[in-house]
Each structure stands twice: as C-alpha cells, then as structure tokens.
Amino acid sequence: MRRLQHTLIVCIALLFPIQSLAQEGPFNPGDHLPIFSMTAPESAAHRNALGLSAEATTFTLADVDAPAVLIQIFSMYCPICQREAPEMNRLYELLREKGLADQITILGLGAGNSDLEVQVFRERYSVPFPMISDPDYILHQAFHGVGTPYYILAQPTDSAETGHVVRLSHLGAFDSAEIFLEDLLEAKQ
C-alpha cells in the first residue's frame, strides 16, 4: 500500500509540470513569459546591444537593458525567415532612424540552430542585431514550440517573479517593416 502511495505521488509530481506548461500555440498579449536563461552572445557589440557585461556567460530577459525586447524566433532553414531577413534588418534600421533603438531591443533566437548555423544565417543576411542559438529547442519549447518566424514584444513587469509580459505576439511573416513598427509601438506601453 505504501509503495502504491509513493508511486502515485511520483506520478502526480511528474504530471504537474507538464500540465502547467501545456499551453498550446503562441502566447497572447497579457501572458507572462517563463523565466529562462540564455547563453550570452560572444560578440562584444551584441553584448553591448543587450546591455550585458563582458563577463556574463548567461542572461535572462531581466538582464537586457531595454524597456521592451522584440524576440524573433527563426530558423536558418525556414524559407519565410530567409525571405523576411531584409525586412527585419529594415526594422532594426527604422528603430535607429526614429530614435527608438533604446526603446526596443531586438533579439533573434535560432530554434534548433547551432552556433555555426546562427553565424551562417547572420552573415548571409547581414543581420545587425544579436542572435543566439538554441540547438536543442530548449528555449523554443519555452515559447510553446510554435512555428517560425514568431515574434514577441515583451516588457518587464514590476516583479522579478512574474518576468516579462507579452505585449504583441505575431506568428508568421509581417507585411512590411514600417507597418510592423507601427504595430510594435501601438502594443508597447
């Protein structure tokens, strides 16, 4: 009997985390992102863009020095991501032209991509903003394993325990950098 109780408790403990992460599909505005750790970029310029120290080996969104972070989940094998890379670069330039670079920081996350694959994508498309690898889809699962490209505009909350809140969630291609920037600014608080 005691062994049966122990087995039942273990089963419940194993099922609970799965149920708590069982949300399907993309996040909705107002949802809170889980707190997760990422490997810091090696590039000093990309570390500076994120506001990370030279000594940081990992970071969370709370470490990013920006009022809002636009996370782009991409894959170098995703044809839409490849086609949209110039528009993402245009969005990055628009943020600088309009004096908004310190308001929204862009971070690319290569779902299923190694460091080398992310580097190839960055060089092939001359991507100017920080991109990190996620070879084992660990971070991608934190975003419910949605398709690519996927964009989330997230802002910090007042509490470190609740992490960042989603202001905009967009799955798939966007029409143009100019229109997407308007959407971002409208969603940002």
mmCIF file of C-alpha atoms in Angstrom:
data_model
loop_
_atom_site.group_PDB
_atom_site.id
_atom_site.type_symbol
_atom_site.label_atom_id
_atom_site.label_comp_id
_atom_site.label_asym_id
_atom_site.label_seq_id
_atom_site.Cartn_x
_atom_site.Cartn_y
_atom_site.Cartn_z
ATOM 1 C CA MET A 1 0.000 0.000 0.000
ATOM 2 C CA ARG A 2 2.799 2.396 0.961
ATOM 3 C CA ARG A 3 4.602 1.640 -2.307
ATOM 4 C CA LEU A 4 1.428 2.378 -4.263
ATOM 5 C CA GLN A 5 1.062 5.750 -2.494
ATOM 6 C CA HIS A 6 4.676 6.617 -3.273
ATOM 7 C CA THR A 7 4.208 5.688 -6.929
ATOM 8 C CA LEU A 8 1.037 7.770 -7.121
ATOM 9 C CA ILE A 9 2.771 10.816 -5.597
ATOM 10 C CA VAL A 10 5.668 10.499 -8.045
ATOM 11 C CA CYS A 11 3.248 10.250 -10.966
ATOM 12 C CA ILE A 12 1.364 13.362 -9.843
ATOM 13 C CA ALA A 13 4.635 15.259 -9.377
ATOM 14 C CA LEU A 14 5.723 14.272 -12.870
ATOM 15 C CA LEU A 15 2.418 15.244 -14.449
ATOM 16 C CA PHE A 16 2.035 18.634 -12.762
ATOM 17 C CA PRO A 17 4.869 20.412 -14.591
ATOM 18 C CA ILE A 18 3.667 19.023 -17.898
ATOM 19 C CA GLN A 19 0.172 20.350 -17.293
ATOM 20 C CA SER A 20 1.457 23.751 -16.212
ATOM 21 C CA LEU A 21 3.402 24.085 -19.493
ATOM 22 C CA ALA A 22 0.678 22.575 -21.607
ATOM 23 C CA GLN A 23 -0.499 25.801 -23.228
ATOM 24 C CA GLU A 24 -0.643 25.262 -26.940
ATOM 25 C CA GLY A 25 0.088 27.775 -29.630
ATOM 26 C CA PRO A 26 1.554 31.227 -29.410
ATOM 27 C CA PHE A 27 1.364 33.497 -26.391
ATOM 28 C CA ASN A 28 -1.374 36.092 -26.166
ATOM 29 C CA PRO A 29 -0.923 39.736 -25.190
ATOM 30 C CA GLY A 30 -1.032 39.912 -21.399
ATOM 31 C CA ASP A 31 0.536 36.470 -20.911
ATOM 32 C CA HIS A 32 3.725 36.286 -18.886
ATOM 33 C CA LEU A 33 6.790 34.670 -20.395
ATOM 34 C CA PRO A 34 8.512 31.978 -18.372
ATOM 35 C CA ILE A 35 11.863 32.963 -16.916
ATOM 36 C CA PHE A 36 14.627 31.220 -18.831
ATOM 37 C CA SER A 37 18.378 31.523 -19.152
ATOM 38 C CA MET A 38 20.176 32.034 -22.468
ATOM 39 C CA THR A 39 23.813 31.867 -23.479
ATOM 40 C CA ALA A 40 25.315 35.343 -23.815
ATOM 41 C CA PRO A 41 26.500 36.270 -27.316
ATOM 42 C CA GLU A 42 30.263 36.171 -27.843
ATOM 43 C CA SER A 43 30.317 39.413 -29.820
ATOM 44 C CA ALA A 44 31.116 42.459 -27.680
ATOM 45 C CA ALA A 45 28.856 44.581 -29.901
ATOM 46 C CA HIS A 46 25.929 42.219 -29.347
ATOM 47 C CA ARG A 47 26.586 42.106 -25.600
ATOM 48 C CA ASN A 48 26.538 45.895 -25.580
ATOM 49 C CA ALA A 49 23.320 45.934 -27.594
ATOM 50 C CA LEU A 50 21.710 43.801 -24.877
ATOM 51 C CA GLY A 51 23.306 45.753 -22.029
ATOM 52 C CA LEU A 52 25.253 42.710 -20.808
ATOM 53 C CA SER A 53 28.600 42.840 -19.090
ATOM 54 C CA ALA A 54 31.704 41.408 -20.745
ATOM 55 C CA GLU A 55 31.831 38.727 -18.026
ATOM 56 C CA ALA A 56 28.273 37.443 -18.485
ATOM 57 C CA THR A 57 28.104 33.887 -19.795
ATOM 58 C CA THR A 58 24.339 33.562 -19.496
ATOM 59 C CA PHE A 59 21.495 36.031 -19.179
ATOM 60 C CA THR A 60 17.744 36.289 -18.759
ATOM 61 C CA LEU A 61 15.377 38.839 -20.264
ATOM 62 C CA ALA A 62 15.582 40.709 -16.938
ATOM 63 C CA ASP A 63 19.275 41.337 -17.670
ATOM 64 C CA VAL A 64 18.516 43.027 -21.006
ATOM 65 C CA ASP A 65 18.795 46.769 -20.586
ATOM 66 C CA ALA A 66 15.725 47.864 -22.561
ATOM 67 C CA PRO A 67 12.128 48.866 -21.829
ATOM 68 C CA ALA A 68 10.975 46.320 -24.430
ATOM 69 C CA VAL A 69 12.504 43.329 -26.204
ATOM 70 C CA LEU A 70 11.372 42.058 -29.583
ATOM 71 C CA ILE A 71 12.214 38.362 -29.707
ATOM 72 C CA GLN A 72 12.376 36.862 -33.165
ATOM 73 C CA ILE A 73 12.279 33.071 -33.199
ATOM 74 C CA PHE A 74 13.699 31.944 -36.510
ATOM 75 C CA SER A 75 15.416 29.034 -38.168
ATOM 76 C CA MET A 76 18.060 29.259 -40.837
ATOM 77 C CA TYR A 77 16.136 26.540 -42.687
ATOM 78 C CA CYS A 78 12.845 28.470 -42.624
ATOM 79 C CA PRO A 79 12.202 29.982 -46.087
ATOM 80 C CA ILE A 80 9.947 32.668 -44.615
ATOM 81 C CA CYS A 81 12.700 33.659 -42.167
ATOM 82 C CA GLN A 82 15.171 33.858 -45.040
ATOM 83 C CA ARG A 83 12.790 35.925 -47.169
ATOM 84 C CA GLU A 84 11.961 38.202 -44.235
ATOM 85 C CA ALA A 85 15.558 38.806 -43.105
ATOM 86 C CA PRO A 86 15.887 42.056 -45.126
ATOM 87 C CA GLU A 87 12.647 43.342 -43.564
ATOM 88 C CA MET A 88 13.965 42.545 -40.077
ATOM 89 C CA ASN A 89 17.138 44.439 -40.931
ATOM 90 C CA ARG A 90 14.964 47.306 -42.178
ATOM 91 C CA LEU A 91 13.038 47.241 -38.881
ATOM 92 C CA TYR A 92 16.336 47.447 -36.994
ATOM 93 C CA GLU A 93 17.344 50.474 -39.115
ATOM 94 C CA LEU A 94 13.948 52.138 -38.652
ATOM 95 C CA LEU A 95 14.333 51.891 -34.885
ATOM 96 C CA ARG A 96 17.642 53.759 -35.202
ATOM 97 C CA GLU A 97 16.371 56.331 -37.697
ATOM 98 C CA LYS A 98 13.406 57.180 -35.485
ATOM 99 C CA GLY A 99 15.458 57.362 -32.272
ATOM 100 C CA LEU A 100 13.752 54.281 -30.844
ATOM 101 C CA ALA A 101 16.772 51.978 -30.601
ATOM 102 C CA ASP A 102 16.954 52.417 -26.831
ATOM 103 C CA GLN A 103 13.221 51.678 -26.501
ATOM 104 C CA ILE A 104 13.050 48.323 -28.309
ATOM 105 C CA THR A 105 15.924 45.845 -28.458
ATOM 106 C CA ILE A 106 15.769 43.022 -30.989
ATOM 107 C CA LEU A 107 16.987 39.540 -30.068
ATOM 108 C CA GLY A 108 16.989 36.632 -32.517
ATOM 109 C CA LEU A 109 16.657 33.081 -31.251
ATOM 110 C CA GLY A 110 17.654 30.311 -33.660
ATOM 111 C CA ALA A 111 15.276 27.429 -32.929
ATOM 112 C CA GLY A 112 17.109 24.159 -33.470
ATOM 113 C CA ASN A 113 20.122 26.042 -34.836
ATOM 114 C CA SER A 114 23.699 25.572 -33.620
ATOM 115 C CA ASP A 115 26.118 28.452 -33.096
ATOM 116 C CA LEU A 116 27.528 27.791 -36.571
ATOM 117 C CA GLU A 117 24.094 27.807 -38.202
ATOM 118 C CA VAL A 118 23.185 31.076 -36.479
ATOM 119 C CA GLN A 119 26.501 32.552 -37.615
ATOM 120 C CA VAL A 120 25.864 31.448 -41.218
ATOM 121 C CA PHE A 121 22.368 32.992 -41.148
ATOM 122 C CA ARG A 122 23.700 36.222 -39.617
ATOM 123 C CA GLU A 123 26.458 36.556 -42.210
ATOM 124 C CA ARG A 124 24.347 35.509 -45.202
ATOM 125 C CA TYR A 125 21.679 38.099 -44.424
ATOM 126 C CA SER A 126 23.938 40.703 -42.745
ATOM 127 C CA VAL A 127 21.818 40.654 -39.600
ATOM 128 C CA PRO A 128 22.940 43.533 -37.345
ATOM 129 C CA PHE A 129 21.158 42.601 -34.104
ATOM 130 C CA PRO A 130 22.101 39.913 -31.535
ATOM 131 C CA MET A 131 21.143 36.339 -32.332
ATOM 132 C CA ILE A 132 21.634 33.289 -30.144
ATOM 133 C CA SER A 133 21.470 29.581 -30.835
ATOM 134 C CA ASP A 134 19.044 27.057 -29.389
ATOM 135 C CA PRO A 135 20.349 23.758 -30.792
ATOM 136 C CA ASP A 136 18.254 21.535 -28.533
ATOM 137 C CA TYR A 137 14.995 23.541 -28.860
ATOM 138 C CA ILE A 138 15.037 24.197 -25.113
ATOM 139 C CA LEU A 139 14.226 27.891 -25.458
ATOM 140 C CA HIS A 140 11.890 27.183 -28.351
ATOM 141 C CA GLN A 141 9.832 24.937 -26.054
ATOM 142 C CA ALA A 142 9.517 27.850 -23.612
ATOM 143 C CA PHE A 143 7.686 29.569 -26.476
ATOM 144 C CA HIS A 144 5.418 26.529 -26.888
ATOM 145 C CA GLY A 145 7.343 25.206 -29.874
ATOM 146 C CA VAL A 146 5.451 27.428 -32.304
ATOM 147 C CA GLY A 147 6.401 27.706 -35.964
ATOM 148 C CA THR A 148 8.859 30.185 -37.377
ATOM 149 C CA PRO A 149 9.116 33.055 -37.731
ATOM 150 C CA TYR A 150 7.498 34.049 -34.472
ATOM 151 C CA TYR A 151 7.729 37.479 -32.862
ATOM 152 C CA ILE A 152 7.047 38.511 -29.301
ATOM 153 C CA LEU A 153 7.300 42.023 -27.948
ATOM 154 C CA ALA A 154 7.808 41.672 -24.202
ATOM 155 C CA GLN A 155 8.216 44.221 -21.456
ATOM 156 C CA PRO A 156 9.438 43.764 -17.885
ATOM 157 C CA THR A 157 6.939 43.847 -15.068
ATOM 158 C CA ASP A 158 7.498 45.408 -11.670
ATOM 159 C CA SER A 159 8.074 41.965 -10.173
ATOM 160 C CA ALA A 160 11.059 39.768 -10.980
ATOM 161 C CA GLU A 161 8.883 36.767 -10.163
ATOM 162 C CA THR A 162 6.425 37.452 -12.972
ATOM 163 C CA GLY A 163 9.103 38.157 -15.565
ATOM 164 C CA HIS A 164 8.147 39.831 -18.809
ATOM 165 C CA VAL A 165 4.633 40.390 -20.080
ATOM 166 C CA VAL A 166 3.735 39.833 -23.723
ATOM 167 C CA ARG A 167 2.556 42.982 -25.485
ATOM 168 C CA LEU A 168 2.459 41.625 -29.029
ATOM 169 C CA SER A 169 2.523 38.088 -30.371
ATOM 170 C CA HIS A 170 2.854 37.550 -34.108
ATOM 171 C CA LEU A 171 3.238 34.203 -35.852
ATOM 172 C CA GLY A 172 4.393 34.209 -39.464
ATOM 173 C CA ALA A 173 5.561 36.879 -41.864
ATOM 174 C CA PHE A 174 4.662 40.529 -41.427
ATOM 175 C CA ASP A 175 3.667 42.859 -44.269
ATOM 176 C CA SER A 176 6.458 45.426 -44.053
ATOM 177 C CA ALA A 177 8.932 46.777 -41.528
ATOM 178 C CA GLU A 178 7.114 50.113 -41.452
ATOM 179 C CA ILE A 179 3.718 48.568 -40.663
ATOM 180 C CA PHE A 180 5.207 46.133 -38.153
ATOM 181 C CA LEU A 181 6.947 49.016 -36.363
ATOM 182 C CA GLU A 182 3.591 50.793 -36.063
ATOM 183 C CA ASP A 183 2.127 47.589 -34.566
ATOM 184 C CA LEU A 184 5.019 47.361 -32.100
ATOM 185 C CA LEU A 185 4.683 50.972 -30.997
ATOM 186 C CA GLU A 186 0.935 50.609 -30.591
ATOM 187 C CA ALA A 187 1.380 47.491 -28.457
ATOM 188 C CA LYS A 188 4.238 48.854 -26.348
ATOM 189 C CA GLN A 189 3.308 50.571 -23.098
#
